[in-house]
C-alpha positions as a Markdown table, in Angstrom:
| # | Residue | x | y | z |
|---|---|---|---|---|
| 1 | Unk | 0.0 | 0.0 | 0.0 |
| 2 | Unk | 1.6 | 3.2 | -1.2 |
| 3 | Unk | -1.3 | 5.5 | -0.8 |
| 4 | Unk | -3.2 | 7.0 | 2.1 |
| 5 | Unk | -6.2 | 5.7 | 3.9 |
| 6 | Unk | -8.2 | 8.7 | 2.8 |
| 7 | Unk | -7.7 | 7.8 | -0.9 |
| 8 | Unk | -10.6 | 6.4 | -2.9 |
| 9 | Unk | -9.0 | 2.9 | -2.8 |
| 10 | Unk | -8.2 | 3.1 | 0.9 |
| 11 | Unk | -4.4 | 3.2 | 0.6 |
| 12 | Unk | -4.0 | 1.4 | -2.7 |
| 13 | Unk | -2.7 | 3.1 | -5.8 |
| 14 | Unk | -4.7 | 2.5 | -9.1 |
| 15 | Unk | -1.5 | 1.6 | -11.0 |
| 16 | Unk | -0.7 | -1.1 | -8.5 |
| 17 | Unk | -4.2 | -2.6 | -8.6 |
| 18 | Unk | -4.1 | -2.8 | -12.4 |
| 19 | Unk | -0.7 | -4.5 | -12.3 |
| 20 | Unk | -1.9 | -7.1 | -9.8 |
| 21 | Unk | -4.9 | -7.8 | -12.0 |
| 22 | Unk | -2.6 | -8.4 | -15.0 |
| 23 | Unk | -0.4 | -10.7 | -12.8 |
| 24 | Unk | -3.4 | -12.7 | -11.5 |
| 25 | Unk | -4.9 | -13.2 | -15.0 |
| 26 | Unk | -2.2 | -15.8 | -15.6 |
| 27 | Unk | -2.6 | -17.7 | -12.2 |
| 28 | Unk | -5.1 | -20.5 | -11.6 |
| 29 | Unk | -6.7 | -21.2 | -8.2 |
| 30 | Unk | -5.5 | -24.3 | -6.5 |
| 31 | Unk | -9.0 | -25.1 | -5.5 |
| 32 | Unk | -11.5 | -24.0 | -8.1 |
| 33 | Unk | -9.0 | -23.9 | -11.0 |
| 34 | Unk | -10.2 | -20.6 | -12.3 |
| 35 | Unk | -8.0 | -17.6 | -13.2 |
| 36 | Unk | -7.3 | -14.4 | -11.3 |
| 37 | Unk | -6.0 | -16.2 | -8.2 |
| 38 | Unk | -3.9 | -13.4 | -6.7 |
| 39 | Unk | -3.5 | -14.7 | -3.1 |
| 40 | Unk | -0.7 | -17.1 | -2.3 |
| 41 | Unk | 1.0 | -18.8 | 0.6 |
| 42 | Unk | 3.5 | -16.4 | 2.2 |
| 43 | Unk | 6.2 | -19.2 | 2.3 |
| 44 | Unk | 8.4 | -18.6 | -0.7 |
| 45 | Unk | 8.9 | -22.3 | -1.3 |
| 46 | Unk | 5.2 | -22.9 | -1.5 |
| 47 | Unk | 3.6 | -22.3 | -4.9 |
| 48 | Unk | -0.1 | -22.5 | -4.0 |
| 49 | Unk | -2.2 | -19.6 | -5.1 |
| 50 | Unk | -6.0 | -19.2 | -4.7 |
| 51 | Unk | -8.8 | -16.8 | -4.4 |
| 52 | Unk | -9.4 | -15.4 | -1.0 |
| 53 | Unk | -12.9 | -17.0 | -0.5 |
| 54 | Unk | -11.6 | -20.3 | -1.8 |
| 55 | Unk | -8.7 | -20.3 | 0.6 |
| 56 | Unk | -10.8 | -19.4 | 3.5 |
| 57 | Unk | -13.2 | -22.3 | 2.8 |
| 58 | Unk | -10.4 | -24.8 | 2.3 |
| 59 | Unk | -8.4 | -24.5 | 5.5 |
| 60 | Unk | -6.0 | -21.6 | 4.6 |
| 61 | Unk | -5.1 | -19.1 | 7.2 |
| 62 | Unk | -5.6 | -15.4 | 6.5 |
| 63 | Unk | -4.2 | -12.8 | 9.0 |
| 64 | Unk | -5.8 | -9.4 | 9.1 |
| 65 | Unk | -3.1 | -7.4 | 10.8 |
| 66 | Unk | 0.6 | -6.4 | 10.3 |
| 67 | Unk | 1.8 | -7.7 | 6.9 |
| 68 | Unk | -1.6 | -9.5 | 6.3 |
| 69 | Unk | 0.1 | -12.8 | 5.8 |
| 70 | Unk | -1.7 | -15.8 | 4.2 |
| 71 | Unk | -0.8 | -19.5 | 4.8 |
| 72 | Unk | -2.0 | -22.5 | 2.9 |
| 73 | Unk | -3.6 | -25.3 | 4.8 |
| 74 | Unk | -0.3 | -27.3 | 4.8 |
| 75 | Unk | 1.9 | -24.4 | 6.2 |
| 76 | Unk | -0.5 | -22.6 | 8.5 |
| 77 | Unk | 0.8 | -22.2 | 12.1 |
| 78 | Unk | -0.9 | -24.4 | 14.7 |
| 79 | Unk | -1.8 | -23.4 | 18.2 |
| 80 | Unk | 0.5 | -24.6 | 20.9 |
| 81 | Unk | -2.0 | -24.2 | 23.7 |
| 82 | Unk | -3.2 | -27.4 | 25.3 |
| 83 | Unk | -7.0 | -27.2 | 25.8 |
| 84 | Unk | -8.4 | -27.6 | 29.3 |
| 85 | Unk | -10.7 | -30.4 | 28.1 |
| 86 | Unk | -8.5 | -33.2 | 27.0 |
| 87 | Unk | -9.5 | -35.6 | 24.1 |
| 88 | Unk | -12.1 | -34.8 | 21.6 |
| 89 | Unk | -15.2 | -32.6 | 22.1 |
| 90 | Unk | -16.4 | -29.9 | 24.3 |
| 91 | Unk | -19.1 | -27.2 | 24.5 |
| 92 | Unk | -18.6 | -23.8 | 23.0 |
| 93 | Unk | -19.3 | -21.2 | 25.8 |
| 94 | Unk | -20.8 | -18.8 | 23.2 |
| 95 | Unk | -23.3 | -21.0 | 21.4 |
| 96 | Unk | -23.5 | -23.9 | 23.9 |
| 97 | Unk | -23.1 | -26.4 | 21.1 |
| 98 | Unk | -20.7 | -29.3 | 21.0 |
| 99 | Unk | -17.6 | -29.2 | 18.8 |
| 100 | Unk | -14.9 | -31.5 | 17.6 |
| 101 | Unk | -11.2 | -31.0 | 18.5 |
| 102 | Unk | -8.7 | -30.7 | 16.9 |
| 103 | Unk | -10.0 | -28.7 | 14.0 |
| 104 | Unk | -9.3 | -25.5 | 12.1 |
| 105 | Unk | -12.8 | -24.5 | 13.0 |
| 106 | Unk | -12.1 | -24.6 | 16.8 |
| 107 | Unk | -9.8 | -22.2 | 18.6 |
| 108 | Unk | -8.2 | -22.6 | 22.1 |
| 109 | Unk | -7.8 | -19.5 | 24.2 |
| 110 | Unk | -4.3 | -18.9 | 25.7 |
| 111 | Unk | -5.6 | -17.4 | 28.9 |
| 112 | Unk | -7.9 | -20.1 | 30.2 |
| 113 | Unk | -7.4 | -22.9 | 27.6 |
| 114 | Unk | -11.1 | -22.9 | 26.7 |
| 115 | Unk | -12.4 | -24.2 | 23.4 |
| 116 | Unk | -14.5 | -21.9 | 21.1 |
| 117 | Unk | -16.0 | -22.2 | 17.6 |
| 118 | Unk | -14.0 | -20.1 | 15.2 |
| 119 | Unk | -17.2 | -18.7 | 13.7 |
| 120 | Unk | -18.5 | -17.7 | 17.2 |
| 121 | Unk | -15.3 | -15.9 | 18.0 |
| 122 | Unk | -15.4 | -14.1 | 14.7 |
| 123 | Unk | -19.0 | -12.9 | 15.3 |
| 124 | Unk | -18.0 | -11.7 | 18.7 |
| 125 | Unk | -15.0 | -9.8 | 17.3 |
| 126 | Unk | -17.2 | -8.1 | 14.7 |
| 127 | Unk | -19.7 | -7.0 | 17.4 |
| 128 | Unk | -17.2 | -6.0 | 20.1 |
| 129 | Unk | -14.5 | -4.4 | 18.0 |
| 130 | Unk | -10.9 | -4.0 | 19.2 |
| 131 | Unk | -12.0 | -1.9 | 22.2 |
| 132 | Unk | -14.1 | -4.6 | 23.8 |
| 133 | Unk | -13.0 | -7.9 | 22.2 |
| 134 | Unk | -11.9 | -10.2 | 25.1 |
| 135 | Unk | -12.3 | -13.8 | 26.2 |
| 136 | Unk | -15.9 | -14.7 | 26.9 |
| 137 | Unk | -14.8 | -17.1 | 29.6 |
| 138 | Unk | -12.2 | -15.4 | 31.7 |
| 139 | Unk | -12.4 | -11.8 | 30.4 |
| 140 | Unk | -8.7 | -11.6 | 29.4 |
| 141 | Unk | -8.1 | -9.1 | 26.6 |
| 142 | Unk | -4.4 | -8.7 | 25.6 |
| 143 | Unk | -3.2 | -12.3 | 25.3 |
| 144 | Unk | -6.6 | -13.4 | 24.0 |
| 145 | Unk | -6.8 | -10.8 | 21.3 |
| 146 | Unk | -3.2 | -11.4 | 20.1 |
| 147 | Unk | -3.7 | -15.1 | 19.8 |
| 148 | Unk | -7.0 | -14.8 | 18.0 |
| 149 | Unk | -5.5 | -12.4 | 15.4 |
| 150 | Unk | -2.5 | -14.7 | 14.9 |
| 151 | Unk | -5.0 | -17.5 | 14.0 |
| 152 | Unk | -7.1 | -15.6 | 11.5 |
| 153 | Unk | -9.7 | -13.7 | 13.5 |
| 154 | Unk | -10.4 | -10.3 | 12.0 |
| 155 | Unk | -10.8 | -7.7 | 14.7 |
| 156 | Unk | -12.0 | -4.4 | 13.3 |
| 157 | Unk | -10.4 | -1.2 | 14.7 |
| 158 | Unk | -13.6 | 0.3 | 16.0 |
| 159 | Unk | -15.8 | 0.7 | 19.0 |
| 160 | Unk | -18.3 | -1.9 | 20.0 |
| 161 | Unk | -21.5 | -2.0 | 18.0 |
| 162 | Unk | -23.7 | -1.3 | 21.0 |
| 163 | Unk | -21.6 | 1.8 | 21.6 |
| 164 | Unk | -22.5 | 3.1 | 18.2 |
| 165 | Unk | -26.3 | 2.8 | 18.4 |
| 166 | Unk | -27.9 | 6.2 | 18.0 |
| 167 | Unk | -29.4 | 7.4 | 21.3 |
| 168 | Unk | -28.3 | 4.2 | 22.9 |
| 169 | Unk | -27.5 | 5.8 | 26.3 |
| 170 | Unk | -30.0 | 8.6 | 26.2 |
| 171 | Unk | -31.8 | 7.2 | 29.2 |
| 172 | Unk | -28.7 | 7.8 | 31.3 |
| 173 | Unk | -29.3 | 11.5 | 31.0 |
| 174 | Unk | -32.8 | 11.1 | 32.4 |
| 175 | Unk | -33.2 | 11.9 | 36.1 |
| 176 | Unk | -36.0 | 10.3 | 38.1 |
| 177 | Unk | -38.7 | 12.9 | 38.9 |
| 178 | Unk | -41.6 | 11.3 | 40.7 |
| 179 | Unk | -42.8 | 11.3 | 44.3 |
| 180 | Unk | -43.4 | 7.7 | 45.5 |
| 181 | Unk | -44.6 | 8.6 | 49.0 |
| 182 | Unk | -47.8 | 6.7 | 50.0 |
| 183 | Unk | -49.5 | 10.1 | 50.5 |
| 184 | Unk | -48.0 | 12.9 | 48.4 |
| 185 | Unk | -48.7 | 16.3 | 50.0 |
| 186 | Unk | -47.7 | 18.4 | 47.0 |
| 187 | Unk | -50.7 | 20.4 | 45.6 |
| 188 | Unk | -49.2 | 20.3 | 42.1 |
| 189 | Unk | -49.0 | 16.5 | 42.0 |
| 190 | Unk | -46.4 | 13.8 | 42.2 |
| 191 | Unk | -44.4 | 14.9 | 39.2 |
| 192 | Unk | -43.9 | 18.5 | 40.3 |
| 193 | Unk | -40.3 | 19.3 | 41.1 |
| 194 | Unk | -38.4 | 22.3 | 42.4 |
| 195 | Unk | -34.7 | 22.7 | 42.5 |
| 196 | Unk | -34.8 | 23.5 | 46.3 |
| 197 | Unk | -37.3 | 23.7 | 49.1 |
| 198 | Unk | -40.0 | 21.4 | 50.3 |
| 199 | Unk | -41.1 | 20.3 | 46.8 |
| 200 | Unk | -37.7 | 19.2 | 45.7 |
| 201 | Unk | -37.8 | 15.5 | 44.6 |
| 202 | Unk | -35.0 | 13.6 | 46.3 |
| 203 | Unk | -34.1 | 10.3 | 44.7 |
| 204 | Unk | -33.0 | 7.2 | 46.6 |
| 205 | Unk | -29.4 | 7.3 | 47.6 |
| 206 | Unk | -29.1 | 3.5 | 47.1 |
| 207 | Unk | -30.8 | 2.7 | 43.8 |
| 208 | Unk | -31.9 | 6.1 | 42.3 |
| 209 | Unk | -35.1 | 4.5 | 40.9 |
| 210 | Unk | -37.5 | 5.9 | 43.5 |
| 211 | Unk | -38.0 | 9.4 | 44.8 |
| 212 | Unk | -40.0 | 11.5 | 47.2 |
| 213 | Unk | -40.7 | 15.2 | 47.8 |
| 214 | Unk | -38.6 | 16.5 | 50.7 |
| 215 | Unk | -41.8 | 17.4 | 52.5 |
| 216 | Unk | -43.5 | 14.1 | 51.8 |
| 217 | Unk | -40.5 | 12.2 | 53.1 |
| 218 | Unk | -40.3 | 14.2 | 56.4 |
| 219 | Unk | -37.5 | 16.5 | 55.1 |
| 220 | Unk | -35.7 | 13.8 | 53.2 |
| 221 | Unk | -32.1 | 14.7 | 52.4 |
| 222 | Unk | -29.5 | 13.5 | 49.9 |
| 223 | Unk | -29.1 | 10.2 | 51.9 |
| 224 | Unk | -32.7 | 9.3 | 51.8 |
| 225 | Unk | -33.3 | 5.6 | 51.1 |
| 226 | Unk | -36.4 | 4.0 | 49.7 |
| 227 | Unk | -38.3 | 1.2 | 51.4 |
| 228 | Unk | -36.7 | -1.6 | 49.2 |
| 229 | Unk | -33.1 | -0.4 | 49.9 |
| 230 | Unk | -33.8 | -0.1 | 53.6 |
| 231 | Unk | -35.0 | -3.6 | 53.7 |
| 232 | Unk | -31.9 | -4.9 | 51.9 |
| 233 | Unk | -29.6 | -3.0 | 54.3 |
| 234 | Unk | -31.5 | -4.3 | 57.3 |
| 235 | Unk | -31.2 | -7.9 | 56.1 |
| 236 | Unk | -27.5 | -7.4 | 55.4 |
| 237 | Unk | -26.9 | -6.0 | 58.9 |
| 238 | Unk | -28.6 | -9.0 | 60.4 |
| 239 | Unk | -26.4 | -11.4 | 58.5 |
| 240 | Unk | -23.2 | -9.6 | 59.3 |
| 241 | Unk | -24.0 | -8.9 | 63.0 |
| 242 | Unk | -21.5 | -10.9 | 65.2 |
| 243 | Unk | -23.1 | -13.6 | 67.3 |
| 244 | Unk | -23.2 | -13.1 | 71.1 |
| 245 | Unk | -20.5 | -15.0 | 72.9 |
| 246 | Unk | -22.0 | -18.1 | 74.7 |
| 247 | Unk | -22.3 | -17.8 | 78.5 |
| 248 | Unk | -19.7 | -19.9 | 80.3 |
| 249 | Unk | -21.2 | -23.1 | 81.8 |
| 250 | Unk | -21.4 | -23.2 | 85.6 |
| 251 | Unk | -18.5 | -25.1 | 87.1 |
| 252 | Unk | -19.3 | -28.7 | 88.3 |
| 253 | Unk | -16.8 | -28.3 | 91.1 |
| 254 | Unk | -18.0 | -26.6 | 94.2 |
| 255 | Unk | -15.9 | -23.6 | 95.2 |
| 256 | Unk | -13.5 | -24.3 | 98.1 |
| 257 | Unk | -14.4 | -22.4 | 101.2 |
| 258 | Unk | -11.7 | -20.0 | 102.5 |
| 259 | Unk | -10.2 | -21.1 | 105.8 |
| 260 | Unk | -10.0 | -18.6 | 108.6 |
| 261 | Unk | -6.6 | -17.2 | 109.3 |
| 262 | Unk | -4.6 | -18.1 | 112.3 |
| 263 | Unk | -6.7 | -21.1 | 113.4 |
| 264 | Unk | -4.5 | -23.9 | 111.9 |
| 265 | Unk | -0.7 | -24.2 | 112.2 |
| 266 | Unk | 1.5 | -25.4 | 109.4 |
| 267 | Unk | 2.8 | -28.9 | 109.8 |
| 268 | Unk | 5.7 | -28.3 | 107.4 |
| 269 | Unk | 8.2 | -27.9 | 110.3 |
| 270 | Unk | 7.2 | -31.3 | 111.9 |
């Protein structure tokens, strides 16, 4: 790529594209036998050439980072990670379906040695993007992402798809404005709110999903808690309250009565 990303061909120069078309017109695909096979194994000793879709469907490895290397099925690098589940089989954590191992369609994570379908990992990468693409089993990102790219997973340099939805987080800007007191005293109704004073709606300090007018909540302040949160805190305090120390059992031996002083003489001298 000799051009810039902002160019119409995204970094490619028109003259280079035409030259590659002329070169590929003489090459036949190793799989479908048709012409214009411009993709070849990156090992110089290997003479296999193929179309990109033909290679992808016949066990070739295409890397989508760095030098964008391509390996044929014979020379593709193999994973050195031993899966947690020995022998054949396992269940993919993404789709919950069984899978065969070893296979080019199954990948092993380097972080937790979990088996995944290649297609499931690829769909996850397309949705999560490079910012959120991580292991679905142990949440590792750096080692997981590097290993998946090495073995042919395309990770787009973009934010996650759910982050790009228009108005996706609009509800986060909404502040709860409703008085949930059993008997609202505000003459203007439960949705009336003032920035200060007795008709200011104070939201629950714990969950933020319930509110009350300051006057309706007996001068509720910033640390006001709704009924649900108070119940949760009460139950938690009961569970964490230390148990009272057991009372010591009464001694089975009767206490020895003290002898009066001076009434008995010591016999040690005798």
